[in-house]
Amino acid sequence: MKKTLFDKVWDAHVVHQIEAGPDVLFIDRHMVHEVTSPVAFLGLKNRKIGVLYAQRTFATADHNTPTINQHLPVEDPLSANQLAALEKNAKEHNISYWGLGHEKNGIVHVVGPEYGITLPGATIVCGDSHTSTHGAFGAIAFGIGTSEVEMVLASQCIMQPKPKKMRITVDGALQKGVSPKDVALFIISQLSTSGATGYFVEYAGSTFRDMSMEGRMTVCNLSIEMGARGGMIAPDQKTFEYIQGREFTPKGNDWDTAMNYWSTLHTDEGAAFDKEFFFDGSSIEPMITFGTNPGMGIGIQKSIPQAENSGKATYEKSLNYMGFSQGDEMIGKKIDFVFLGSCTNGRIEDFRAFSEIVKGRKKADHVTAWLVPGSHQVRKAIENEGLLQILEEAGFELREPGCSACLAMNDDKIPAGKYAVSTSNRNFEGRQGPGARTLLASPIMAAAAAVTGQVTDPRTLL
Amino acid sequence: MAYEKFTVLQSTAVPLPIENVDTDQIIPARFLKATERKGFGDNLFRDWRYNQDNTPKADFVLNNPTFSGKILVGGKNFGSGSSREHAAWAVYDYGFRCVVSSFFADIFKNNCLNIGVLPVQVSESFLSLIFDAIEKNPNTSMTVDLPNQTITLDEIGKHENFDINPYKKENLQNGYDDIDYLLNLKEQIKDFAQNRPF
């Protein structure tokens, strides 16, 4: 039978099929962080059971951590308590723990690939919806709730009905100034914020093949923003070169065995999908969002569209929150904050792109910019590649790693009513702080906004 | 964690006719710092419900005593965004046992089912009918019958069937929990794990 990439990986992990019910799916690698795990560990305690395979779970602190002065005790007692709980739980169950200040600490979806925890053909879950990031390596990776975190800790399995399959094919070379983030925001704008709900997506076509692994991670990361549980890209030479030799990747004979398996991980010619979309990559423009969900995005040269009849009240509520009107142009809108970072765009390539624009320019005086690397490894690379100097000369400071203003659980909150151009993943009301107004964009669009103080087509600065 | 059994629920409902209600609205991230599952209902829809000085916003439905009940009715694509189960906990802790919408985000729906909150997906037209009925009469009663998979507007007698996975249905009706099921499969899981290449 002809199988899709998704079928091959899913079917290889089904431990048990429940009649007219979900599949019992084996999980190869499980990542946990401080926010969605404590109640799961509490559940184990109440049941008086342990973790079945501690070596398959990896803990890191990221959501709730400060991005300055990480050497000091965490000031907020609630955050400190949650971080302490993760450390205690990890130690009690012999789970690897990369806490605050640890050299391998960083955002869970940045450090997973950095250390080879993320592998092709694996099933990877985490109590975080952006777990879809790891699909860039040809893994089935998706976010789960805390009850499911407890299931994985207790049994290394979860129960999931098999989702439907969607393929999104994008072919063609991207224009100069158009990044993987723009491709993802474009796709989401076409499908809407719920257009892929119930589906698992495979991204196919030359546009994705030509992307770096970092770029593919950005695309897969944003799968959830159109409702998909996850998205994946068939592994290729680029994937294997990226993972080889990393700490947790197979070595020696195990590598060869794994490579034999991985080379089978592609969709068979003629395999069926429940839904297919095709787009021309060469016509995608730099994108920016204007509303309060990631589907409300437009090409930078366009103006805010008129409401359609269905959903008009929700659309107007959204624009009202943003302080925008139908027909407004985005270019020239004054902005107050810039956020570079997150599991979407907090990798070295994103800092390279940002630096390219700000090099030799100066940050606009009225803009507050938070540049937050996704991990210590990214931070070190920024220093080693000389980017830190470029950033500092342009008036920027580099912070310490974490999720930061993406979800504003720590002190990095955009004030009410202020506009932030953010490289993160969600522009929901209050996402970056109560009353904050978020414009999602690529790292170079964020850089262009940071130096001009307004929404700017980054191509004019290239 | 074991939860209350769900069979038939008859209740008035709270209407929230907004589309794409995301989990950051249901419970903002800054209220996710607890290490135990309690008190999340206080912060359900926090930023729609309260001003920044913590005074209630009079125009938000949860602050309007006219509307109450164990059923929350939301617009299309309810629960999108983050995987935080805290959103489902907040809905439950506030006192809702059922959420009705014409479309649910996947993870939110799963999370609800895992803690004993029933997500009921109805057609766009039936959802409009519900919103209209509640608007005309805030005391409109609805019956959600899980064994028969029906939702009924009691006064006018109109009803619609809804889908639910048979396994999940049995769990909800009996208060069963997935972890007990998985623990009983442990030996099969261990055999499977031995053959994983990594």
XYZ file of C-alpha atoms in Angstrom:
660
model
C 0.000 0.000 0.000
C 1.217 3.487 -0.844
C 1.886 5.461 2.285
C 2.515 9.064 3.129
C 5.485 10.119 5.238
C 3.047 10.688 8.096
C 1.514 7.184 7.739
C 4.944 5.563 7.827
C 5.989 7.238 11.056
C 2.578 6.957 12.745
C 2.045 3.292 11.874
C 5.500 2.397 13.195
C 4.489 3.701 16.630
C 1.074 2.097 17.158
C 1.337 -0.193 20.175
C -2.336 -1.057 20.311
C -5.482 -0.176 18.400
C -8.692 0.400 20.311
C -11.740 -0.547 18.304
C -13.605 2.625 17.275
C -11.233 4.472 19.573
C -7.893 6.222 19.514
C -4.570 4.500 18.793
C -2.165 3.870 21.649
C 0.900 5.605 20.274
C 4.452 5.061 21.541
C 6.392 8.264 22.210
C 10.134 8.167 21.507
C 11.037 11.483 23.050
C 9.195 13.684 25.514
C 10.167 17.221 26.430
C 8.846 18.899 29.543
C 8.986 22.454 30.851
C 7.969 24.084 34.100
C 4.472 25.307 33.210
C 2.554 22.307 31.929
C 4.282 19.534 33.913
C 3.823 20.074 37.703
C 0.233 18.823 37.822
C 1.272 15.763 35.781
C 4.009 14.900 38.294
C 1.498 15.468 41.079
C -0.792 12.977 39.337
C 1.969 10.330 39.394
C 2.468 10.973 43.085
C -1.233 10.615 43.824
C -1.307 7.322 41.927
C 1.904 6.209 43.632
C 3.551 5.391 40.307
C 6.832 6.435 38.680
C 8.127 7.410 35.258
C 8.354 4.383 32.969
C 11.311 5.482 30.807
C 13.030 8.458 32.415
C 15.754 8.518 29.731
C 13.138 9.340 27.074
C 12.104 12.553 28.836
C 14.087 15.814 28.823
C 13.306 18.774 31.066
C 14.212 22.395 30.456
C 13.016 25.647 32.036
C 11.975 28.300 29.522
C 8.430 29.732 29.712
C 8.648 31.410 33.063
C 12.284 32.438 33.259
C 13.705 35.969 33.426
C 15.823 37.111 30.453
C 18.122 39.346 32.482
C 20.205 38.544 35.565
C 19.670 34.804 35.347
C 22.492 34.353 37.872
C 20.297 35.919 40.578
C 17.460 34.129 42.396
C 14.172 34.445 40.489
C 12.376 37.376 42.049
C 8.726 36.422 41.473
C 7.878 33.810 44.144
C 5.299 32.018 41.981
C 7.762 31.639 39.101
C 10.538 30.601 41.472
C 8.240 27.981 42.978
C 7.314 26.575 39.568
C 10.963 26.384 38.506
C 11.875 24.695 41.790
C 9.064 22.186 41.274
C 10.454 21.198 37.853
C 13.935 20.736 39.282
C 12.619 18.652 42.164
C 10.413 16.526 39.925
C 13.198 15.927 37.407
C 15.658 14.892 40.119
C 13.145 12.673 41.874
C 12.445 10.781 38.650
C 16.009 10.817 37.222
C 15.034 12.980 34.272
C 17.721 15.042 32.549
C 17.227 18.642 33.637
C 18.600 21.750 31.975
C 17.509 24.467 34.365
C 18.081 28.169 34.449
C 21.773 28.963 34.030
C 22.638 25.489 32.672
C 24.798 25.757 29.560
C 22.265 23.698 27.588
C 19.266 25.686 28.792
C 17.004 27.352 26.272
C 13.582 27.175 24.702
C 12.467 23.569 24.584
C 11.970 23.590 20.780
C 15.347 25.216 20.201
C 17.429 22.951 22.427
C 15.731 19.715 21.264
C 17.211 19.955 17.768
C 20.488 21.494 19.007
C 21.339 18.409 21.039
C 19.952 15.796 18.667
C 16.963 14.914 20.842
C 14.937 15.608 17.713
C 15.303 12.825 15.145
C 13.658 11.863 11.854
C 11.005 9.196 12.159
C 10.572 9.792 15.889
C 7.410 10.640 17.784
C 8.002 13.697 19.952
C 5.540 15.346 22.317
C 5.640 18.190 24.811
C 3.035 20.103 26.751
C 3.372 22.962 24.333
C 1.550 23.509 21.064
C 4.694 24.592 19.190
C 6.143 21.104 19.519
C 5.214 20.961 15.833
C 8.633 22.631 15.282
C 10.386 19.253 15.408
C 8.427 18.097 12.337
C 11.113 19.891 10.305
C 13.236 16.757 10.763
C 10.575 14.339 9.548
C 9.348 13.554 13.052
C 5.718 13.374 14.144
C 5.748 16.065 16.793
C 2.808 17.734 18.460
C 1.634 19.528 21.570
C -0.302 17.794 24.309
C -2.218 18.721 27.452
C -1.100 18.056 31.009
C -3.247 14.900 31.361
C -1.350 13.560 28.360
C 1.997 14.617 29.842
C 1.076 12.397 32.786
C 0.187 9.561 30.387
C 3.585 9.783 28.699
C 5.467 9.907 31.981
C 3.521 6.911 33.267
C 3.426 4.760 30.145
C 5.519 6.378 27.365
C 2.306 6.337 25.324
C -0.624 8.571 24.575
C -4.012 7.904 23.062
C -4.644 9.692 19.807
C -7.134 9.216 17.015
C -5.152 9.284 13.762
C -5.603 12.746 12.208
C -6.482 13.372 8.582
C -3.665 14.167 6.183
C -3.020 17.393 4.314
C -0.215 18.236 1.921
C 0.823 21.800 1.218
C 3.099 22.063 -1.789
C 4.995 25.281 -2.429
C 7.325 25.471 -5.403
C 9.572 28.221 -6.627
C 12.434 30.389 -5.412
C 11.578 33.023 -2.815
C 12.116 36.670 -3.694
C 14.894 38.569 -1.968
C 13.686 39.682 1.457
C 11.126 36.883 1.757
C 11.836 34.402 4.539
C 10.401 31.092 5.789
C 8.333 33.101 8.307
C 6.678 34.918 5.417
C 5.927 31.623 3.672
C 4.247 30.307 6.832
C 2.280 33.515 7.480
C 1.204 33.496 3.838
C -0.053 29.905 4.046
C -1.926 30.632 7.284
C -3.510 33.732 5.740
C -4.774 31.546 2.892
C -6.078 28.675 5.045
C -7.202 30.774 8.071
C -6.443 30.160 11.714
C -8.579 27.007 11.749
C -8.138 25.820 8.151
C -5.995 22.806 9.044
C -7.743 21.768 12.275
C -8.078 17.991 12.376
C -5.169 17.514 9.955
C -1.497 16.707 10.113
C 0.373 18.589 7.403
C 3.215 17.559 5.138
C 5.089 20.466 3.546
C 6.398 19.512 0.128
C 7.948 21.241 -2.861
C 11.141 23.023 -3.808
C 10.539 26.053 -1.603
C 10.835 23.937 1.545
C 13.584 21.749 0.122
C 15.644 24.876 -0.503
C 15.206 26.123 3.074
C 17.789 25.622 5.802
C 16.847 23.421 8.762
C 16.230 26.604 10.764
C 13.818 27.822 8.104
C 11.995 24.494 8.030
C 11.661 24.659 11.816
C 10.034 28.090 11.539
C 7.506 26.745 9.030
C 6.655 23.595 10.995
C 6.509 25.609 14.223
C 3.642 27.675 12.838
C 1.539 24.665 11.729
C -0.558 24.946 14.885
C -1.467 28.530 13.951
C -3.740 27.198 11.212
C -5.102 24.591 13.592
C -2.972 21.639 12.440
C -1.707 19.397 15.178
C 1.639 19.309 13.457
C 3.517 19.641 10.208
C 6.439 17.677 8.824
C 9.003 17.739 6.047
C 10.658 14.622 4.612
C 14.234 14.302 5.863
C 17.004 14.784 3.285
C 20.770 15.177 3.173
C 20.462 18.592 4.829
C 18.588 16.991 7.737
C 21.129 14.215 8.214
C 24.062 16.631 8.071
C 22.381 18.815 10.693
C 21.824 16.027 13.200
C 24.958 13.929 12.739
C 27.282 13.975 15.723
C 24.963 15.767 18.104
C 24.847 14.565 21.692
C 21.720 12.417 21.566
C 21.823 11.215 17.954
C 22.685 7.569 17.293
C 26.397 6.850 16.782
C 28.405 4.168 14.928
C 26.375 1.154 13.830
C 23.260 2.665 15.349
C 23.680 5.635 13.024
C 23.908 3.352 9.986
C 20.828 1.409 11.080
C 18.958 4.629 11.653
C 20.057 6.002 8.260
C 18.684 2.892 6.550
C 15.325 3.556 8.174
C 15.417 7.301 7.617
C 16.074 6.887 3.909
C 12.599 5.307 3.609
C 10.902 8.347 5.130
C 9.195 10.047 2.222
C 5.694 9.988 0.804
C 5.272 7.241 -1.782
C 4.373 8.349 -5.286
C 0.575 8.274 -5.539
C -0.128 8.069 -1.782
C -3.421 9.750 -0.908
C -4.025 12.900 1.143
C -7.388 14.048 2.474
C -6.674 17.597 1.334
C -4.046 19.275 -0.841
C -3.011 22.874 -1.429
C -0.560 24.266 -3.984
C 1.065 27.694 -3.844
C 3.638 29.574 -5.917
C 6.557 30.451 -3.650
C 7.960 33.067 -6.015
C 4.901 35.300 -5.636
C 4.967 35.457 -1.816
C 5.643 38.911 -0.375
C 7.048 39.864 3.035
C 4.072 39.380 5.374
C 2.737 41.209 8.413
C -0.333 40.613 10.561
C -2.860 43.332 11.322
C -5.356 41.514 13.568
C -5.622 39.252 16.575
C -5.013 35.833 15.089
C -2.135 34.662 12.893
C -4.496 34.127 9.943
C -5.025 37.884 9.721
C -1.888 38.539 7.687
C -1.248 40.448 4.443
C 1.607 41.264 2.099
C 3.424 44.342 3.385
C 2.397 46.451 0.387
C -1.312 45.716 0.847
C -3.892 47.517 2.952
C -6.155 45.982 5.618
C -8.982 44.158 3.841
C -12.697 44.845 4.311
C -14.672 42.507 6.565
C -16.546 39.663 4.966
C -20.172 39.140 5.912
C -19.574 36.039 7.987
C -17.663 36.750 11.159
C -17.981 40.522 10.709
C -18.488 41.256 14.427
C -15.390 39.248 15.407
C -13.352 40.975 12.672
C -14.416 44.432 13.816
C -13.721 43.550 17.458
C -10.243 42.505 16.384
C -9.466 45.706 14.446
C -10.882 47.759 17.277
C -8.473 46.059 19.685
C -5.589 46.780 17.324
C -6.645 50.404 16.817
C -6.697 49.890 13.027
C -9.363 50.502 10.380
C -10.340 48.623 7.257
C -8.423 50.019 4.299
C -5.445 51.220 6.397
C -1.989 50.707 4.934
C 0.388 48.901 7.259
C 3.504 50.646 5.957
C 4.255 53.750 8.005
C 2.394 52.718 11.159
C 4.386 53.847 14.179
C 5.568 51.082 16.481
C 6.865 51.070 20.065
C 8.481 47.676 20.654
C 10.381 45.043 18.705
C 10.722 41.457 19.880
C 13.226 39.140 18.205
C 13.121 35.640 19.612
C 10.815 32.686 20.503
C 10.704 29.075 19.300
C 9.546 30.471 15.952
C 12.436 32.853 15.212
C 14.980 32.629 18.019
C 17.688 30.717 16.171
C 21.073 31.850 14.879
C 19.820 32.360 11.333
C 17.193 34.787 12.661
C 19.851 36.844 14.439
C 21.992 36.846 11.292
C 19.050 38.176 9.285
C 18.238 40.841 11.869
C 21.892 41.909 12.067
C 22.159 42.237 8.311
C 19.519 44.979 8.339
C 20.656 46.872 11.443
C 24.343 46.776 10.522
C 25.568 50.345 10.170
C 22.188 51.739 11.201
C 20.821 52.836 14.588
C 17.832 51.717 16.570
C 15.092 54.365 16.498
C 15.116 56.275 19.789
C 11.505 55.635 20.718
C 11.664 51.872 20.097
C 12.317 49.410 22.912
C 13.860 46.267 21.469
C 14.086 42.895 23.200
C 16.480 40.523 21.481
C 16.187 37.135 23.140
C 18.193 34.179 21.837
C 16.447 30.805 21.870
C 19.245 29.139 23.835
C 22.719 29.595 25.283
C 24.089 27.903 22.186
C 22.428 30.559 20.015
C 23.735 33.299 22.306
C 27.269 31.932 22.028
C 27.011 31.754 18.251
C 25.846 35.384 18.163
C 28.995 36.341 20.045
C 31.326 34.072 18.074
C 30.076 35.220 14.689
C 30.599 38.881 15.582
C 26.889 39.657 15.469
C 26.849 40.924 19.036
C 29.177 43.746 18.099
C 26.991 44.725 15.143
C 23.903 44.696 17.333
C 25.531 46.716 20.103
C 26.918 49.288 17.685
C 23.384 49.746 16.382
C 22.105 50.371 19.903
C 20.682 46.942 20.753
C 21.217 44.757 23.804
C 21.140 40.994 23.852
C 19.182 39.297 26.628
C 19.442 35.802 28.092
C 17.504 32.861 26.602
C 13.859 32.005 27.223
C 10.339 32.305 25.827
C 10.177 35.900 27.047
C 7.693 38.292 25.473
C 6.231 35.640 23.183
C 3.778 34.766 25.930
C 4.773 37.350 28.541
C 4.731 35.002 31.517
C 7.836 36.655 32.902
C 8.494 40.400 33.233
C 8.920 40.917 29.471
C 5.445 42.345 28.887
C 4.502 44.836 26.180
C 2.489 47.628 27.889
C -1.223 48.112 27.148
C -1.976 49.882 23.894
C 1.615 49.700 22.613
C 2.512 48.218 19.229
C 5.123 45.481 18.978
C 6.577 44.013 15.803
C 7.300 40.475 16.939
C 8.980 37.503 15.361
C 6.977 35.195 17.619
C 3.915 33.149 16.740
C 0.753 34.641 18.218
C -0.898 38.029 17.980
C -3.840 37.126 20.216
C -5.313 39.853 22.426
C -3.066 40.295 25.438
C -0.674 37.570 24.343
C 2.389 39.778 24.839
C 0.966 41.537 27.892
C -2.511 42.788 28.840
C -3.673 45.209 26.142
C -0.539 44.725 24.007
C -0.895 44.945 20.225
C 1.226 42.494 18.248
C 2.244 42.603 14.597
C 3.783 39.276 13.596
C 6.578 39.432 11.068
C 9.936 38.025 9.992
C 13.241 38.904 11.668
C 14.203 41.315 8.878
C 10.844 43.079 9.033
C 11.348 43.381 12.808
C 14.810 44.809 12.177
C 13.462 47.284 9.628
C 10.833 48.413 12.147
C 13.444 48.721 14.889
C 15.658 51.082 12.911
C 12.915 53.153 11.295
C 10.473 53.172 14.226
C 7.602 52.249 11.956
C 6.291 49.410 9.831
C 8.645 49.297 6.859
C 9.059 47.069 3.835
C 12.402 45.443 4.677
C 13.286 45.189 0.981
C 13.880 48.949 0.951
C 16.753 48.463 3.409
C 18.436 45.464 1.820
C -7.168 12.113 37.439
C -10.639 10.728 37.966
C -13.509 13.063 37.215
C -17.272 13.235 37.615
C -19.306 10.997 35.327
C -21.177 12.734 32.550
C -24.535 11.393 31.380
C -27.377 13.900 30.941
C -26.978 17.590 31.712
C -29.940 19.955 31.799
C -29.016 23.579 32.342
C -29.303 27.165 31.226
C -26.306 28.449 29.262
C -23.884 31.361 29.050
C -23.533 32.765 25.504
C -20.211 34.023 24.106
C -20.905 34.691 20.418
C -17.287 35.464 19.479
C -15.270 33.441 16.950
C -11.716 32.116 17.409
C -11.778 32.373 21.194
C -8.176 31.379 21.910
C -6.748 29.826 25.051
C -4.876 33.056 25.880
C -8.326 34.656 26.337
C -9.679 31.672 28.281
C -6.732 31.913 30.672
C -3.863 34.357 30.069
C -0.331 32.980 30.450
C 0.464 35.038 33.535
C -2.032 32.912 35.476
C -0.314 29.632 34.643
C 2.205 29.740 37.471
C 0.474 27.358 39.864
C 1.866 23.903 40.580
C -1.496 22.494 41.605
C -4.797 22.336 39.776
C -6.926 24.735 41.727
C -8.378 28.215 41.526
C -8.179 28.589 37.734
C -11.885 29.494 37.480
C -11.184 32.846 39.157
C -9.129 33.864 36.139
C -11.336 32.399 33.411
C -11.520 35.045 30.614
C -9.530 37.305 32.947
C -8.826 40.170 30.549
C -12.331 40.198 29.055
C -13.867 39.923 32.511
C -11.816 42.431 34.520
C -10.279 45.845 33.937
C -6.592 46.295 34.649
C -7.504 47.613 38.124
C -9.333 44.308 38.738
C -12.805 45.849 38.664
C -15.324 43.755 36.690
C -16.159 44.844 33.127
C -19.932 45.278 33.235
C -20.430 44.422 29.565
C -18.820 40.970 29.736
C -21.254 38.085 29.896
C -19.757 36.412 32.988
C -20.402 39.647 34.892
C -24.020 39.784 33.803
C -26.238 38.011 36.377
C -28.905 37.507 33.698
C -26.845 34.623 32.295
C -25.761 31.562 34.203
C -25.589 27.794 33.886
C -23.297 24.843 33.397
C -23.128 25.158 29.615
C -20.852 27.639 27.820
C -21.787 28.410 24.212
C -18.996 29.874 22.086
C -18.540 30.971 18.479
C -16.747 29.010 15.750
C -13.201 27.696 16.382
C -13.355 27.727 20.151
C -10.138 27.042 22.086
C -7.505 27.719 19.429
C -3.886 28.383 20.284
C -1.857 27.041 23.156
C -2.012 23.473 24.489
C -2.448 24.671 28.090
C -4.856 22.299 29.808
C -5.294 25.155 32.286
C -7.875 26.534 29.819
C -10.041 23.436 30.227
C -9.384 23.456 33.992
C -10.545 27.087 34.187
C -13.744 26.259 32.292
C -14.383 23.318 34.632
C -13.390 25.128 37.818
C -15.741 28.012 37.015
C -18.579 25.494 36.944
C -19.092 24.625 33.281
C -19.480 20.941 32.402
C -20.174 21.355 28.700
C -18.928 23.702 25.955
C -20.986 24.078 22.776
C -19.574 25.500 19.541
C -19.770 24.930 15.804
C -16.041 24.077 15.689
C -13.342 23.301 18.250
C -9.573 23.469 18.148
C -8.089 19.977 18.511
C -5.963 20.231 21.619
C -8.594 22.117 23.615
C -11.191 19.501 22.676
C -8.868 16.670 23.752
C -8.038 18.418 27.001
C -11.748 18.857 27.790
C -12.459 15.198 27.150
C -9.549 14.215 29.387
C -10.930 16.119 32.388
C -14.648 15.417 32.019
C -15.871 18.536 30.213
C -18.014 17.582 27.210
C -17.307 19.523 23.987
C -20.443 19.454 21.829
C -19.994 20.409 18.192
C -23.199 21.576 16.496
C -23.953 22.948 13.031
C -23.612 26.681 12.303
C -27.391 26.924 11.996
C -28.088 25.162 15.293
C -25.496 27.387 16.992
C -27.341 30.468 15.666
C -30.588 28.986 16.948
C -29.068 28.581 20.417
C -27.698 32.145 20.462
C -31.076 33.514 19.297
C -32.987 31.508 21.897
C -30.735 32.677 24.752
C -30.902 36.275 23.522
C -34.717 36.146 23.591
C -34.879 34.278 26.883
C -31.770 34.080 29.082
C -33.453 31.291 31.054
C -33.545 29.043 27.990
C -32.918 25.493 29.127
C -30.890 22.982 27.153
C -30.475 19.252 27.610
C -27.222 17.595 26.639
C -27.808 13.849 26.520
C -24.500 12.008 26.144
C -25.871 8.431 25.913
C -28.142 9.475 23.021
C -25.680 12.089 21.671
C -28.310 14.810 21.403
C -28.501 18.449 22.379
C -32.000 19.904 22.764
C -33.382 23.412 23.198
C -36.006 22.357 25.733
C -38.649 25.094 25.253
C -38.892 24.814 21.491
C -38.047 21.123 21.393
C -35.484 21.481 18.576
C -32.545 19.163 18.832
C -29.426 18.077 16.994
C -27.219 14.997 17.211
C -23.524 15.340 17.937
C -20.515 13.099 17.337
C -18.162 11.720 19.934
C -15.568 8.988 19.783
C -17.200 5.835 21.281
C -14.187 5.145 23.509
C -14.216 8.681 24.887
C -17.971 8.508 25.328
C -17.682 5.395 27.462
C -14.910 7.027 29.513
C -17.011 10.124 30.184
C -20.134 8.166 31.081
C -18.230 6.001 33.548
C -15.596 8.450 34.788
C -12.844 6.143 33.402
C -9.416 7.504 32.794
C -6.858 6.827 30.082
C -3.917 6.317 32.413
C -5.540 3.315 34.076
C -6.047 1.851 30.600
C -2.424 2.515 29.630
C -1.037 1.093 32.870
C -2.798 -2.168 32.128
C -1.009 -2.259 28.747
C 2.395 -1.884 30.383
C 3.817 -5.262 29.391
C 2.802 -4.758 25.753
C 4.371 -1.291 25.857
C 7.620 -2.663 27.277
C 7.851 -5.259 24.505
C 7.255 -2.534 21.958
C 9.910 -0.272 23.487
C 12.575 -2.975 23.191
C 12.300 -2.850 19.428
C 12.497 0.891 18.998
C 15.697 1.880 17.127
C 16.170 5.031 19.256
